[in-house]
mmCIF file of C-alpha atoms in Angstrom:
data_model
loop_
_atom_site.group_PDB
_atom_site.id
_atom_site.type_symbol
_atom_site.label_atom_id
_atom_site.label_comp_id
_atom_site.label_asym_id
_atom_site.label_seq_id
_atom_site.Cartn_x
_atom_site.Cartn_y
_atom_site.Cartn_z
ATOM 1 C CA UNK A 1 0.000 0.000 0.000
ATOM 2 C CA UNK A 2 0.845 3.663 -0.920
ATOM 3 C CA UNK A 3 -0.281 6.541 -0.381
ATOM 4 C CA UNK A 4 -1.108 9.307 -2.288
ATOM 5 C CA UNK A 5 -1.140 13.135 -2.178
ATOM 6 C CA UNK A 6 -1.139 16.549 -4.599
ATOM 7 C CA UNK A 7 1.150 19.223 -3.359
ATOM 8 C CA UNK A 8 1.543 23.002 -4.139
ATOM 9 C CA UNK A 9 3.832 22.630 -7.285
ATOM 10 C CA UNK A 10 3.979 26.615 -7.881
ATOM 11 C CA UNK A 11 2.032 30.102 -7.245
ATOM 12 C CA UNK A 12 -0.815 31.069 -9.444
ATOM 13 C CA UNK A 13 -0.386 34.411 -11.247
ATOM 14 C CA UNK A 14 -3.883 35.130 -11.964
ATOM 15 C CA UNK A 15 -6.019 32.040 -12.233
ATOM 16 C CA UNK A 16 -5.210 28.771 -11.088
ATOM 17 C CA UNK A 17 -4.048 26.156 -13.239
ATOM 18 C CA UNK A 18 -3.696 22.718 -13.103
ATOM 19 C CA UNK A 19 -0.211 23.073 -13.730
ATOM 20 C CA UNK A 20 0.003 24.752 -9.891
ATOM 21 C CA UNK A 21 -0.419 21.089 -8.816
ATOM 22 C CA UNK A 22 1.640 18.153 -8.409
ATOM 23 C CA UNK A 23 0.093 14.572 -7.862
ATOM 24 C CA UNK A 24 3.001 12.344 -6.168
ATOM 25 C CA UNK A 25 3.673 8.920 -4.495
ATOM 26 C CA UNK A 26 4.734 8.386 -0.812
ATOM 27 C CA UNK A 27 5.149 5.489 1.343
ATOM 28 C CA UNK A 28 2.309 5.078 3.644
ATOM 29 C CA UNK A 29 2.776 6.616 6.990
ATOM 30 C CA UNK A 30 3.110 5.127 10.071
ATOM 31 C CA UNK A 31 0.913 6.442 13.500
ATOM 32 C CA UNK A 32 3.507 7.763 16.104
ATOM 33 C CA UNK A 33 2.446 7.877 19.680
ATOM 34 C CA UNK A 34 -0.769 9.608 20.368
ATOM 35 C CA UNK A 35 -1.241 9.493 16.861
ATOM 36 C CA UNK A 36 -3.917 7.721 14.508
ATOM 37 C CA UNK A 37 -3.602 6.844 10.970
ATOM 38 C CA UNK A 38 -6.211 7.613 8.648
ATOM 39 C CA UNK A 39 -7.799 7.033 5.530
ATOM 40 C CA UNK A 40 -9.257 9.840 4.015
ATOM 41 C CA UNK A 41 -12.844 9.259 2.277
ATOM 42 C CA UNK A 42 -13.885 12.965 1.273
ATOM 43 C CA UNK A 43 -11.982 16.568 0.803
ATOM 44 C CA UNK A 44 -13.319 19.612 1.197
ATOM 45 C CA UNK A 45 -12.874 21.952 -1.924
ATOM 46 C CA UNK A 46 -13.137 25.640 -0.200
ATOM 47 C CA UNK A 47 -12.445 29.071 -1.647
ATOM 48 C CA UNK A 48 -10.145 30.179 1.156
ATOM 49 C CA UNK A 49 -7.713 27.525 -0.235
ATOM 50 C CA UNK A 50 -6.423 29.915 -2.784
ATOM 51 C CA UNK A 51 -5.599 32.504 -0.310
ATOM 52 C CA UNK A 52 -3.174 29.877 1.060
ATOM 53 C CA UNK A 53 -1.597 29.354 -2.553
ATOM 54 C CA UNK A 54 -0.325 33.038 -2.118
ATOM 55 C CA UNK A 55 2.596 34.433 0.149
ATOM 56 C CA UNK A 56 0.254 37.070 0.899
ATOM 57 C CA UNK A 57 -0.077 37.332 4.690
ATOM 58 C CA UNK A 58 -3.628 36.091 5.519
ATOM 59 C CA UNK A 59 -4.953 34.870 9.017
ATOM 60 C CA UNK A 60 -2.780 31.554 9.170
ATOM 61 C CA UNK A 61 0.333 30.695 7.116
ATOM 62 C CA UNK A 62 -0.094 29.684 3.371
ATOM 63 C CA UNK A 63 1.345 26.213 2.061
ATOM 64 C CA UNK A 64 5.082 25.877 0.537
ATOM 65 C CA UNK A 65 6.068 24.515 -2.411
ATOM 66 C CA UNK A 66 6.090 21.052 -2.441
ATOM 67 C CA UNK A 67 4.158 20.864 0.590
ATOM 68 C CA UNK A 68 0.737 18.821 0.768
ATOM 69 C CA UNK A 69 -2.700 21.006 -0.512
ATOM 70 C CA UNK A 70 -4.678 21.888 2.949
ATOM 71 C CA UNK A 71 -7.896 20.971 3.326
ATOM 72 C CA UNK A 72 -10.642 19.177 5.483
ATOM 73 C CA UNK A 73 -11.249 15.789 5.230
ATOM 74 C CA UNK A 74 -13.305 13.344 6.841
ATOM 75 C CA UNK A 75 -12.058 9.409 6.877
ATOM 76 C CA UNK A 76 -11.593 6.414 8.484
ATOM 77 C CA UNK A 77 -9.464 5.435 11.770
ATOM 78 C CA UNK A 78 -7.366 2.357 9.905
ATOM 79 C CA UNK A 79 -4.341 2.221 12.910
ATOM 80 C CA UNK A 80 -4.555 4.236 16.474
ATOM 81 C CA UNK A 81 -2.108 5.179 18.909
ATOM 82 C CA UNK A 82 -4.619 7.697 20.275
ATOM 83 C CA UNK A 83 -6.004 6.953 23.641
ATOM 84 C CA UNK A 84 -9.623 7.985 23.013
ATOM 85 C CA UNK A 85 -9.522 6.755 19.215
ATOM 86 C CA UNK A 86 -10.095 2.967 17.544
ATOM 87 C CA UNK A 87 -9.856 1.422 13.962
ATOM 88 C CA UNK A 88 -12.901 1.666 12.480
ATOM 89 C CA UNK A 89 -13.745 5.204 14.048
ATOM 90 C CA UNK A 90 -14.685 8.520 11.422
ATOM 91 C CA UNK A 91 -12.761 11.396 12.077
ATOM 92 C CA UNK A 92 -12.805 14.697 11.034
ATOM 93 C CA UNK A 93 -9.245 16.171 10.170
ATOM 94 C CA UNK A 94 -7.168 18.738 8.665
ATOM 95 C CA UNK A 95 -4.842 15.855 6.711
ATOM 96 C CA UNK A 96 -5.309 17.817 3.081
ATOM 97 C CA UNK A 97 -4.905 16.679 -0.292
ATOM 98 C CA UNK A 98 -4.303 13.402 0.245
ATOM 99 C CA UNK A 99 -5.448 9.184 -0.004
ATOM 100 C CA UNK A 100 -4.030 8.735 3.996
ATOM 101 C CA UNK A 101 -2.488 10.753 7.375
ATOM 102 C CA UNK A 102 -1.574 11.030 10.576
ATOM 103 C CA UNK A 103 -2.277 13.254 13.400
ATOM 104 C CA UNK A 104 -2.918 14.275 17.038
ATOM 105 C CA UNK A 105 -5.795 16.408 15.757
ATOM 106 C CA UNK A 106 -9.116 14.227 14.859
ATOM 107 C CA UNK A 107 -12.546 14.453 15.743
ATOM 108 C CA UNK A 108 -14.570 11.672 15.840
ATOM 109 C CA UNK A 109 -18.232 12.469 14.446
ATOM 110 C CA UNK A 110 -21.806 10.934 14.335
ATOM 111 C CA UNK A 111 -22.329 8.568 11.761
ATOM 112 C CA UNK A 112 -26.179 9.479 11.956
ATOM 113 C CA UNK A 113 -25.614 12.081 9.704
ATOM 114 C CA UNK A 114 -23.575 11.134 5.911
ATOM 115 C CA UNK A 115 -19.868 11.475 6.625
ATOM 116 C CA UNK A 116 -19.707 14.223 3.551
ATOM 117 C CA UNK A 117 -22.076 16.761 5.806
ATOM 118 C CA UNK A 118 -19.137 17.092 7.828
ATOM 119 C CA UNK A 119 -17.226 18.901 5.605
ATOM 120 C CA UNK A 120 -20.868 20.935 4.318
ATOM 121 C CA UNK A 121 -23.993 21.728 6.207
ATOM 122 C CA UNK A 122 -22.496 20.031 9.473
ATOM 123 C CA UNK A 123 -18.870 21.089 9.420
ATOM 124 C CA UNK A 124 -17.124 25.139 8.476
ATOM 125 C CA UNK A 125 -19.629 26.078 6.284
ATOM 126 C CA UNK A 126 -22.266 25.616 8.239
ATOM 127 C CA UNK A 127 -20.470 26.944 11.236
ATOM 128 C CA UNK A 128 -19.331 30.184 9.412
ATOM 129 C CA UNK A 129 -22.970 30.786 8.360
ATOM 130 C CA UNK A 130 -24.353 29.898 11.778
ATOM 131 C CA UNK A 131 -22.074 32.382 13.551
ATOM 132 C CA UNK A 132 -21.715 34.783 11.074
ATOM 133 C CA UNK A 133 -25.257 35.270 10.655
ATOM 134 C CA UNK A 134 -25.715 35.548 14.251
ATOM 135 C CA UNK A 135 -23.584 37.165 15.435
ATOM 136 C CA UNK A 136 -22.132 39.656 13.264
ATOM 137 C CA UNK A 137 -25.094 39.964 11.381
ATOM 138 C CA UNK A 138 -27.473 39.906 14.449
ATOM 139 C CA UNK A 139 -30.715 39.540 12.641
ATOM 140 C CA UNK A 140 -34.090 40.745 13.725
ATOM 141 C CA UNK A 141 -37.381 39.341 12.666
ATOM 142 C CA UNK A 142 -38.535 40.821 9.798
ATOM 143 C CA UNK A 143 -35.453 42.209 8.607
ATOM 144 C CA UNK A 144 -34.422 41.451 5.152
ATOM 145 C CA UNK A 145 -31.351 39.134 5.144
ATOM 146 C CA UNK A 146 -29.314 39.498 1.576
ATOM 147 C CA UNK A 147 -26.542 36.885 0.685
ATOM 148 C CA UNK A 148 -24.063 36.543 -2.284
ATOM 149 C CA UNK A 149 -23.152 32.968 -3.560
ATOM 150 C CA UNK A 150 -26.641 31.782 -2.290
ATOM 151 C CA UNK A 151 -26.288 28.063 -3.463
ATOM 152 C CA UNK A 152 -22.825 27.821 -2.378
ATOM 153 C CA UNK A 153 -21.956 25.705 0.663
ATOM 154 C CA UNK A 154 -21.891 28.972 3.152
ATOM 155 C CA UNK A 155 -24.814 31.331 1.205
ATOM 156 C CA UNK A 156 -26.993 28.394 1.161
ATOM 157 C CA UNK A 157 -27.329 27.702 4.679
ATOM 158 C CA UNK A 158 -27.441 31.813 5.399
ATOM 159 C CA UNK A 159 -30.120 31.952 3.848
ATOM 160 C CA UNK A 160 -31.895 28.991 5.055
ATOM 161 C CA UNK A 161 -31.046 30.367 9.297
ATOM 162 C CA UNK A 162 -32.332 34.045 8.288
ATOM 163 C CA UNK A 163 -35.663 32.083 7.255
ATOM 164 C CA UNK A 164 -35.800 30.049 10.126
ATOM 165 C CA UNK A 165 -34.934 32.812 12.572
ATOM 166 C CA UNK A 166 -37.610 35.076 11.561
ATOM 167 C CA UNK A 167 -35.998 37.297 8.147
ATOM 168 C CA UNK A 168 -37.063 37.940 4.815
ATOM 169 C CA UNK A 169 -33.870 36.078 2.786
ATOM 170 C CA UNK A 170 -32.793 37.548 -0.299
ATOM 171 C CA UNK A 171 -30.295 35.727 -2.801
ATOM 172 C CA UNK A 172 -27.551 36.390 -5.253
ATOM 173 C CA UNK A 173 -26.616 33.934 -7.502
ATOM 174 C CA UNK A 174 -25.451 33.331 -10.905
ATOM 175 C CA UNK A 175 -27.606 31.758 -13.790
ATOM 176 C CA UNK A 176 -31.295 30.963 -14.013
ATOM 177 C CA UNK A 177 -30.635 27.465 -12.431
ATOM 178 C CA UNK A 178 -29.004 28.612 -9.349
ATOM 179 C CA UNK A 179 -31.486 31.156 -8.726
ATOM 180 C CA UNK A 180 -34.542 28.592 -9.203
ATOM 181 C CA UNK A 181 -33.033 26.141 -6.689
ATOM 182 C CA UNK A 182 -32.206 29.160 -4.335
ATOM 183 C CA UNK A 183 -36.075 30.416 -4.359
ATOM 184 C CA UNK A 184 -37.942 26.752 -5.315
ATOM 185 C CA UNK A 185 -35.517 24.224 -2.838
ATOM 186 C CA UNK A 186 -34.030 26.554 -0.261
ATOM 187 C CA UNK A 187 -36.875 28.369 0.171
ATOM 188 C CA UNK A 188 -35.582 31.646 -0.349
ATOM 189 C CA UNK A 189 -37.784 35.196 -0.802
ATOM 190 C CA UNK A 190 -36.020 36.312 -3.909
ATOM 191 C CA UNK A 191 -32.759 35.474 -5.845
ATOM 192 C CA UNK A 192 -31.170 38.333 -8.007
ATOM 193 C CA UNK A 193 -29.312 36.505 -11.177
ATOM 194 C CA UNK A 194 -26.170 38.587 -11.031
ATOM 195 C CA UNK A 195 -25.141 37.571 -14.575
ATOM 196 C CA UNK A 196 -28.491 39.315 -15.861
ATOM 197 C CA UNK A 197 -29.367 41.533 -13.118
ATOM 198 C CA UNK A 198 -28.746 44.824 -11.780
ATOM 199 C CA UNK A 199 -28.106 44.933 -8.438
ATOM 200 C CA UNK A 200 -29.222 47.895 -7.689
ATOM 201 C CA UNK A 201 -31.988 47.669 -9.821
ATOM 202 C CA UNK A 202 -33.361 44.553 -8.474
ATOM 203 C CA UNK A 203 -32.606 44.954 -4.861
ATOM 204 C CA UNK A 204 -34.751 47.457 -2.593
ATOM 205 C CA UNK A 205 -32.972 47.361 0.609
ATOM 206 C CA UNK A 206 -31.029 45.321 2.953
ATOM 207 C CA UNK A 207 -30.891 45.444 7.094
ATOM 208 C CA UNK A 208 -27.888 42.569 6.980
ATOM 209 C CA UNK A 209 -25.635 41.547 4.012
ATOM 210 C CA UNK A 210 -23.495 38.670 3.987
ATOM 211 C CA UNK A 211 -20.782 38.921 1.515
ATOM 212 C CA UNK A 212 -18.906 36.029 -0.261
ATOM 213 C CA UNK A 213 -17.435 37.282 -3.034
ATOM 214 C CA UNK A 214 -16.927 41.346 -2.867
ATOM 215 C CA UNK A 215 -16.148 43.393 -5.570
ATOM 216 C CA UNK A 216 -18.983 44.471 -8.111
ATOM 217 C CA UNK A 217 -21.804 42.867 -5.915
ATOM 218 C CA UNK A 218 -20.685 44.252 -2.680
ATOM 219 C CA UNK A 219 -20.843 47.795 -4.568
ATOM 220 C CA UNK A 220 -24.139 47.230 -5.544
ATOM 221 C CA UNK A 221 -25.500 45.671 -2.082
ATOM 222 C CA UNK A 222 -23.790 48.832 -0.156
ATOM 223 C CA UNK A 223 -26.021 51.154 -2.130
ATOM 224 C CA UNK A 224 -29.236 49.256 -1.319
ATOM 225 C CA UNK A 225 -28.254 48.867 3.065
ATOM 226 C CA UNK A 226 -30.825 50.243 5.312
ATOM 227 C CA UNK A 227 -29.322 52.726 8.019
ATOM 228 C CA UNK A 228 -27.295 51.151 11.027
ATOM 229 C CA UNK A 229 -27.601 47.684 8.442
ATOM 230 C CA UNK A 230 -24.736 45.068 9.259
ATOM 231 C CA UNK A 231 -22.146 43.838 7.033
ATOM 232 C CA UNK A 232 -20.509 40.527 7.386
ATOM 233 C CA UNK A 233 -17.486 40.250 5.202
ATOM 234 C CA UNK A 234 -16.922 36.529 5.040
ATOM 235 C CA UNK A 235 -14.953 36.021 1.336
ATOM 236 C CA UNK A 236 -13.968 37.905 -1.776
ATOM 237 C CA UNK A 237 -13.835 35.706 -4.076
ATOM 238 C CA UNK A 238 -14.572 37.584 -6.676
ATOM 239 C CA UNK A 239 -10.896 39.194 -6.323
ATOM 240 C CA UNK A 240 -9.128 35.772 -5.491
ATOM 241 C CA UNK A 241 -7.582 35.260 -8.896
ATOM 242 C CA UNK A 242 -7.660 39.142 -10.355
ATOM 243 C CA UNK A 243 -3.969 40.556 -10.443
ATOM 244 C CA UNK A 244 -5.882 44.045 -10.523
ATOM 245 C CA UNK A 245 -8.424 43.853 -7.267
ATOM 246 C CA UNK A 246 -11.830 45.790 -7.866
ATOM 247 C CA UNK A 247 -11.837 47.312 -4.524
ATOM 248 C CA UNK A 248 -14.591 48.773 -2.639
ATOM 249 C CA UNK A 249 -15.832 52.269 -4.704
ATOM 250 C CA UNK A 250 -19.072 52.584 -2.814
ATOM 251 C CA UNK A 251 -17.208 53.447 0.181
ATOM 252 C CA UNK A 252 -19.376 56.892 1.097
ATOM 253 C CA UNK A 253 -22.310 54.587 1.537
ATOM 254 C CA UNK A 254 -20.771 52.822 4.757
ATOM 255 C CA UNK A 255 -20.496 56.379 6.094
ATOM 256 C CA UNK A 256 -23.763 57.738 4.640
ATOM 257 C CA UNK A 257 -25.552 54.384 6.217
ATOM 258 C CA UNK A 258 -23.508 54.012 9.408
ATOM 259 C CA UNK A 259 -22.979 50.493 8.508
ATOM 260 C CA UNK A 260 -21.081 48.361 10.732
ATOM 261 C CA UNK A 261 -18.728 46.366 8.388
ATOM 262 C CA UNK A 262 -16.972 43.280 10.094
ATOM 263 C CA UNK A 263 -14.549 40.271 9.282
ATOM 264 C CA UNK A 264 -15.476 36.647 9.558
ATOM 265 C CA UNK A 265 -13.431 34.247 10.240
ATOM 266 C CA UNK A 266 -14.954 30.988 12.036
ATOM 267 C CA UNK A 267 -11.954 29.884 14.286
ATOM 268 C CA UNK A 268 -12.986 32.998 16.515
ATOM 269 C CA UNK A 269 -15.576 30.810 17.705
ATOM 270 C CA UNK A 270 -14.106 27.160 18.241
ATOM 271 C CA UNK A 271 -15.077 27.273 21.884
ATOM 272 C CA UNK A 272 -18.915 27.277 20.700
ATOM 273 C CA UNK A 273 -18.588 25.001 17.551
ATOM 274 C CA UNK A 274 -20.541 22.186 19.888
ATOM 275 C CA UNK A 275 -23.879 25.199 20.221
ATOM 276 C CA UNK A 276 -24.182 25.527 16.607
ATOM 277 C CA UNK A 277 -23.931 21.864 15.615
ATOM 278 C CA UNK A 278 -26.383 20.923 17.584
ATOM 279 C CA UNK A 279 -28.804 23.553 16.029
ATOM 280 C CA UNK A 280 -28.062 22.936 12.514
ATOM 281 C CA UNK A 281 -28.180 19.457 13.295
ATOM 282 C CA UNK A 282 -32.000 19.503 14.903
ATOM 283 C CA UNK A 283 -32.966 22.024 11.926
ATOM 284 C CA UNK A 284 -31.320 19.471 9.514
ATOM 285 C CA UNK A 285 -33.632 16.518 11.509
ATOM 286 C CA UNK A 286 -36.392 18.237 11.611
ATOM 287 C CA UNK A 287 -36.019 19.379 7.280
ATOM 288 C CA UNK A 288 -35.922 22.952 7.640
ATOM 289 C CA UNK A 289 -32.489 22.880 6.521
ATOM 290 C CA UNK A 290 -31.980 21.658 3.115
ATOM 291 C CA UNK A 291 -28.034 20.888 1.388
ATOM 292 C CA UNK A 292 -26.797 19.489 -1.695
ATOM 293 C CA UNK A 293 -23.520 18.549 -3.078
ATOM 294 C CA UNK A 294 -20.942 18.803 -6.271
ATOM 295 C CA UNK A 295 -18.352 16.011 -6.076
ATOM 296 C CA UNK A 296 -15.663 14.756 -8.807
ATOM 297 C CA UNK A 297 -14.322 11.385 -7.942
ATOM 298 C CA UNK A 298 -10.704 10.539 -7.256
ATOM 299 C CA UNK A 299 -7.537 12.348 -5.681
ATOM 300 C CA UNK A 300 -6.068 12.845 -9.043
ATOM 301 C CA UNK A 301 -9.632 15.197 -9.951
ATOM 302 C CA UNK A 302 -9.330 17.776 -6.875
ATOM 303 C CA UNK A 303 -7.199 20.331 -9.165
ATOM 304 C CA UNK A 304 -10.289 20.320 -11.681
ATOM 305 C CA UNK A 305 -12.455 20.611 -9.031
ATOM 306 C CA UNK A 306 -11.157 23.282 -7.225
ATOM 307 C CA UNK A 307 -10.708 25.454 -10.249
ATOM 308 C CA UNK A 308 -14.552 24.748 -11.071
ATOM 309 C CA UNK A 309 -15.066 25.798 -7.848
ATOM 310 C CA UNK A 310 -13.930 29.023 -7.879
ATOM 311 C CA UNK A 311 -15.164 29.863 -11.435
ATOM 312 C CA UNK A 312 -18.843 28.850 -10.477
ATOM 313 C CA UNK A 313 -19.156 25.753 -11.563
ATOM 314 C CA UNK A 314 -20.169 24.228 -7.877
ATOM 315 C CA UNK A 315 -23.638 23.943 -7.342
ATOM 316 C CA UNK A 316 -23.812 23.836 -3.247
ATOM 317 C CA UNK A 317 -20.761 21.810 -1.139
ATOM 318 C CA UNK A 318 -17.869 21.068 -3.608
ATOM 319 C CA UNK A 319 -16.691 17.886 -2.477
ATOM 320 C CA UNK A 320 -14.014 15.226 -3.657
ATOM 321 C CA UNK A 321 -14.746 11.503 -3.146
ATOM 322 C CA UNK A 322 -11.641 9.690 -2.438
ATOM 323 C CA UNK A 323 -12.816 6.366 -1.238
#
């Protein structure tokens, strides 16, 4: 047996290519103490990712060349060294772009739920839209609750909380499909089809904004916020491949507004992570949380669909099935 892994061959200048990755061969590694050794099932394909591509400073440190792609996976216990951990357990780890790991650092989770929901609805995404929502965002009923990337993995479940907790829930997406699955699935109010849509045409106003992607949109969503509205800044993807940023150009309206603008990042709230799992878990029992997945098959497709990812392609969690 071998193991298997795609590393960081070389820094993207503008879009990502395959060519930035590197699929190699390594001998399977061995669990030291405290350790278990595991064998990875599904990846998590995440936008953040190509922030750690770059040498620009970001929140935690980016990967090296040659070094293994990070990620989130969730696999299989197949040797343990770990006193509260047994083959046959699922984990949830950090092991990356790869067919098998070891580490200190593994959760086990609930098989009642499929393992792939840890990485999606149950797992960061859902966590970043839980806390975001609620606590940057601070929603009130009847508030109108706008969020970009709407059938992603993150603007999905947004969405779906500002419905549950009271809000009207508006949508941006891009293409007629998205939008339809957005309003006729997730249950949204309204979806604005950015690719044929004005923003500020279509939207009348906005009490909280969640932003995934920045740029353009984010221009058009600060000219639409209601006064003392709340922004939650959660991604930019929009800028994550453009050698010339678009910047913010709306910027008077944040003063005009007295918006309160504010970072996300979802490690600021580890110490709740168990509060919000068990509410998007009983809203996922009871159906009033709804998810749905992209996957490619195979280690060797991850580069494909990571670069689908972050061109649109995805339609909800963007997953890779390794197992």
């Amino acid at each position: 047996m071998e193991n298997q892994r795609i590393v960081l061959a070389s820094r993207p200048q503008g879009w990502v290519t395959p060519d930035n990755f590197r699929l190699e061969k390594a001998a399977l590694p061995k669990a030291g103490d405290g350790e278990v050794l595991v064998k990875n099932l599904w990846l998590s394909l995440d936008p953040y990712m190509r922030g750690r591509m770059s040498e620009q400073k970001s929140y935690v440190k980016g990967v090296e060349i040659g070094e293994t792609m990070v990620g989130q996976t969730v696999g299989e216990v197949v040797e343990s060294k770990h006193p509260k951990l047994k083959p046959g357990d699922k984990v949830l780890t950090q092991l990356g772009w790869q067919l098998y790991g070891t580490t200190k650092e593994a959760t086990k989770v609930d098989e009642r739920a499929p393992l792939s929901y840890y990485l999606g609805v149950l797992g960061m995404p859902g966590l970043t839209a839980y806390f975001g929502l609620k606590e940057l965002g601070q929603p009130k009923p009847g508030e109108t609750v706008v969020v970009s990337a709407a059938s992603g993995a993150v603007g999905s479940v947004v969405g779906q909380l500002a419905k549950i907790w009271g809000c009207r829930a508006v949508g941006i997406a891009g293409g007629p499909q998205k939008c339809a699955y957005v309003k006729g699935e997730l249950g949204f109010d309204a979806c604005i089809d950015y690719k044929s849509q004005n923003i500020r045409d279509e939207l009348k106003e906005a009490d909280v904004y969640f932003d995934n992607v920045g740029g353009e949109i984010l221009d058009g969503v600060l000219a639409r916020m209601k006064l003392f509205g709340r922004v939650v800044v959660c991604g930019t993807i929009s800028d994550y491949n453009a050698t010339d940023p678009y910047r913010v150009r709306n910027w008077r309206a944040i003063l005009v507004n007295r918006l309160k603008v504010q970072g996300m990042i979802v490690f600021d709230w580890k110490e709740r992570y168990g509060e919000a799992l068990k509410a998007l878990a009983g809203y996922l029992q009871e159906g009033k949380l709804k998810t749905r997945e992209s996957v490619v098959e195979g280690l060797a497709n991850a580069p494909q669909g990571f670069i689908a990812l972050l061109k649109g392609g995805n339609f909800g969690k963007q997953l890779v099935k390794l197992a």
